[in-house]
């Protein structure tokens, strides 16, 4: 059940927000990636997963890179966020929800160094898909050719990802991000977060359930293993 939920999470996050939409002739819509490079990157990622047992954090990395998407923003790419590799830049990597993910990016740097034609965005999503499959989950039909954000100015504002717990005033979320996610109930907060991405209540259940793939760490989510 845990891995199935994680697979649904990846299917929602990895393929729903792949390449930017075409708005004019100046916008690159996708990359042409050689199969040999994708195969080589996958082989390296598989070795990392088998050596470091880091599948869950790779799922989290991919989800947090893609979970900034706002389907209501119609401006030119990359204004609507999504899986564009922007999570590797400060300030996004230092957003509260991304605590601990700098280490996951660092683990995958050798893959990018050896296969520079594969984007960071593709590497992050590939690492998540392979983490699920190698843990005994399903093989996910992936799409590759994502275009990377090129600098911190392309990062999404903080506040687009869901809160794990209510704040000191008893409310979830806040006025930050591309739209307010503040709500007095967890369900209302989650709907504001995920409906902003174009996802429905069924996807909310899958995405939330995928958090049980792995365990919680106090230095990341603020919650320890006893909350997992």
Coordinates of C-alpha atoms in Angstrom, one line a residue:
X1 CA 0.0 0.0 0.0
X2 CA 2.8 2.4 0.9
X3 CA 4.6 1.9 -2.4
X4 CA 1.4 2.0 -4.4
X5 CA 0.6 5.4 -2.9
X6 CA 4.1 6.6 -3.7
X7 CA 3.6 5.4 -7.3
X8 CA 0.5 7.4 -7.5
X9 CA 2.3 10.4 -6.1
X10 CA 5.0 10.2 -8.7
X11 CA 2.5 9.7 -11.6
X12 CA 0.8 12.8 -10.5
X13 CA 3.8 14.9 -9.9
X14 CA 6.3 13.7 -12.5
X15 CA 4.1 13.5 -15.6
X16 CA 1.6 16.2 -14.9
X17 CA 4.1 19.0 -14.8
X18 CA 6.8 17.8 -17.3
X19 CA 7.6 20.4 -19.9
X20 CA 6.6 24.0 -20.2
X21 CA 3.7 25.0 -22.4
X22 CA 4.4 26.8 -25.7
X23 CA 3.6 30.5 -25.4
X24 CA 5.8 31.9 -28.2
X25 CA 8.7 31.0 -30.4
X26 CA 11.3 32.0 -27.8
X27 CA 10.2 29.4 -25.3
X28 CA 12.0 26.0 -25.4
X29 CA 9.3 23.4 -24.8
X30 CA 11.4 20.3 -24.2
X31 CA 14.9 18.8 -24.5
X32 CA 16.0 16.1 -26.9
X33 CA 17.7 13.5 -24.7
X34 CA 19.6 10.5 -26.1
X35 CA 18.4 7.2 -24.9
X36 CA 22.0 6.2 -24.1
X37 CA 22.3 9.1 -21.7
X38 CA 19.0 8.2 -20.0
X39 CA 20.1 4.6 -19.7
X40 CA 23.4 5.6 -18.2
X41 CA 21.8 8.0 -15.8
X42 CA 19.4 5.3 -14.7
X43 CA 22.2 2.9 -14.1
X44 CA 24.0 5.3 -11.9
X45 CA 20.9 6.1 -10.0
X46 CA 20.1 2.4 -9.4
X47 CA 23.6 1.9 -8.0
X48 CA 23.1 4.9 -5.6
X49 CA 19.7 3.5 -4.5
X50 CA 21.2 0.1 -3.8
X51 CA 24.2 1.5 -1.9
X52 CA 22.5 4.3 0.1
X53 CA 18.9 3.0 0.5
X54 CA 17.7 6.6 -0.3
X55 CA 14.5 5.9 -2.3
X56 CA 12.1 7.7 0.1
X57 CA 14.1 11.0 0.1
X58 CA 14.4 10.9 -3.7
X59 CA 10.6 10.6 -3.9
X60 CA 10.3 13.6 -1.5
X61 CA 12.8 15.6 -3.7
X62 CA 10.9 14.9 -6.9
X63 CA 7.6 15.7 -5.3
X64 CA 8.8 19.0 -3.7
X65 CA 10.4 20.1 -7.0
X66 CA 7.1 19.5 -8.9
X67 CA 4.7 20.4 -6.1
X68 CA 5.1 24.2 -6.6
X69 CA 3.0 24.0 -9.8
X70 CA 0.1 26.5 -10.0
X71 CA -2.3 25.6 -12.9
X72 CA -3.9 29.0 -12.6
X73 CA -0.8 30.9 -13.8
X74 CA -0.9 31.4 -17.5
X75 CA 2.2 33.4 -17.9
X76 CA 5.2 32.2 -19.9
X77 CA 7.2 29.2 -18.5
X78 CA 8.5 28.8 -15.8
X79 CA 6.1 31.2 -13.9
X80 CA 3.7 28.3 -13.1
X81 CA 6.4 26.3 -11.3
X82 CA 6.5 22.5 -11.4
X83 CA 9.2 19.9 -12.1
X84 CA 11.9 22.3 -13.5
X85 CA 14.8 21.5 -11.2
X86 CA 14.5 24.9 -9.4
X87 CA 14.7 23.2 -6.0
X88 CA 18.5 23.0 -6.4
X89 CA 18.7 26.8 -6.0
X90 CA 18.7 29.1 -3.0
X91 CA 16.2 30.3 -1.8
X92 CA 13.9 27.4 -2.8
X93 CA 16.2 24.6 -1.4
X94 CA 16.1 26.5 1.9
X95 CA 12.3 26.8 2.2
X96 CA 11.1 25.3 5.4
X97 CA 9.3 22.5 3.6
X98 CA 12.5 21.4 1.8
X99 CA 14.6 20.9 5.0
X100 CA 17.0 18.0 4.4
X101 CA 16.7 17.9 0.6
X102 CA 20.0 19.7 -0.1
X103 CA 21.7 16.3 0.8
X104 CA 19.5 14.5 -1.8
X105 CA 20.5 17.0 -4.5
X106 CA 24.2 16.5 -3.6
X107 CA 23.9 12.7 -3.9
X108 CA 22.6 13.1 -7.4
X109 CA 25.3 15.6 -8.6
X110 CA 27.6 12.9 -10.0
X111 CA 24.8 11.7 -12.3
X112 CA 24.5 15.2 -13.7
X113 CA 28.2 15.6 -14.0
X114 CA 28.5 12.4 -16.1
X115 CA 25.4 12.9 -18.1
X116 CA 25.1 16.7 -18.5
X117 CA 22.6 16.5 -21.3
X118 CA 20.0 15.0 -18.9
X119 CA 18.4 17.9 -17.0
X120 CA 18.3 18.1 -13.2
X121 CA 14.5 18.0 -13.4
X122 CA 14.6 14.7 -15.3
X123 CA 17.3 13.3 -12.9
X124 CA 15.2 14.1 -9.8
X125 CA 12.0 12.5 -11.3
X126 CA 13.9 9.5 -12.6
X127 CA 15.5 9.0 -9.1
X128 CA 12.0 9.0 -7.6
X129 CA 10.6 6.5 -10.1
X130 CA 13.5 4.2 -9.7
X131 CA 13.3 4.4 -5.9
X132 CA 9.7 3.2 -6.1
X133 CA 10.4 0.4 -8.6
X134 CA 13.5 -0.9 -6.8
X135 CA 11.6 -1.0 -3.5
X136 CA 9.1 -3.4 -5.1
X137 CA 6.6 -0.9 -6.5
X138 CA 5.3 -0.7 -10.0
X139 CA 7.3 0.5 -13.1
X140 CA 6.1 4.0 -13.8
X141 CA 5.8 5.1 -17.4
X142 CA 8.0 8.2 -17.4
X143 CA 8.4 11.1 -19.8
X144 CA 11.8 12.8 -20.1
X145 CA 13.0 16.0 -21.7
X146 CA 12.1 18.5 -19.0
X147 CA 13.8 22.0 -19.2
X148 CA 15.7 23.2 -16.2
X149 CA 15.3 26.4 -14.4
X150 CA 18.6 28.3 -14.9
X151 CA 18.8 30.5 -11.8
X152 CA 17.2 31.4 -8.5
X153 CA 15.0 34.0 -10.1
X154 CA 13.0 31.1 -11.5
X155 CA 12.3 29.6 -8.0
X156 CA 8.7 29.5 -6.9
X157 CA 7.8 31.6 -3.8
X158 CA 7.7 29.8 -0.4
X159 CA 4.3 28.5 0.7
X160 CA 3.1 26.3 -2.1
X161 CA 3.7 23.0 -0.3
X162 CA 1.4 21.6 2.4
X163 CA 2.0 22.0 6.2
X164 CA 2.5 18.9 8.3
X165 CA 0.9 20.5 11.4
X166 CA -1.1 23.6 12.3
X167 CA 0.7 26.8 13.2
X168 CA 0.6 28.5 16.7
X169 CA -2.8 30.1 15.9
X170 CA -4.3 26.7 15.0
X171 CA -4.3 27.3 11.3
X172 CA -2.7 25.4 8.4
X173 CA -0.9 27.1 5.6
X174 CA -0.6 30.8 5.1
X175 CA -0.8 33.7 2.7
X176 CA 2.6 32.9 1.1
X177 CA 3.1 31.0 -2.2
X178 CA 1.3 31.8 -5.4
X179 CA -2.0 31.7 -3.7
X180 CA -3.1 31.6 0.0
X181 CA -3.4 28.1 1.4
X182 CA -4.5 29.2 4.9
X183 CA -7.4 27.2 6.4
X184 CA -8.5 26.2 9.9
X185 CA -8.9 22.6 8.9
X186 CA -6.2 20.2 7.5
X187 CA -8.7 19.1 4.8
X188 CA -9.4 22.6 3.7
X189 CA -5.7 23.4 3.6
X190 CA -4.8 20.4 1.5
X191 CA -7.6 21.2 -1.0
X192 CA -6.2 24.7 -1.4
X193 CA -2.7 23.3 -2.0
X194 CA -3.6 20.4 -4.4
X195 CA -6.5 22.0 -6.2
X196 CA -4.1 24.8 -7.1
X197 CA -2.0 22.2 -8.9
X198 CA -5.0 20.9 -10.8
X199 CA -5.3 17.7 -8.7
X200 CA -8.5 16.3 -7.1
X201 CA -9.3 14.8 -3.8
X202 CA -8.3 11.3 -4.9
X203 CA -4.8 12.6 -5.7
X204 CA -4.7 14.2 -2.3
X205 CA -5.2 10.8 -0.7
X206 CA -2.5 9.2 -2.8
X207 CA 0.0 12.0 -2.3
X208 CA -0.6 12.1 1.5
X209 CA -0.3 8.3 1.7
X210 CA 3.0 8.4 -0.1
X211 CA 4.5 10.1 3.0
X212 CA 4.5 6.7 4.6
X213 CA 7.2 5.5 2.2
X214 CA 10.2 5.9 4.5
X215 CA 10.0 7.6 7.9
X216 CA 9.8 11.1 9.4
X217 CA 12.9 12.9 10.6
X218 CA 12.7 15.7 13.2
X219 CA 15.4 17.8 11.4
X220 CA 13.3 17.7 8.2
X221 CA 9.6 17.8 8.9
X222 CA 9.9 18.6 12.6
X223 CA 8.4 15.2 13.4
X224 CA 10.3 12.1 14.4
X225 CA 9.9 8.3 13.7
X226 CA 7.2 8.0 16.3
X227 CA 4.9 10.1 14.0
X228 CA 5.5 7.9 10.9

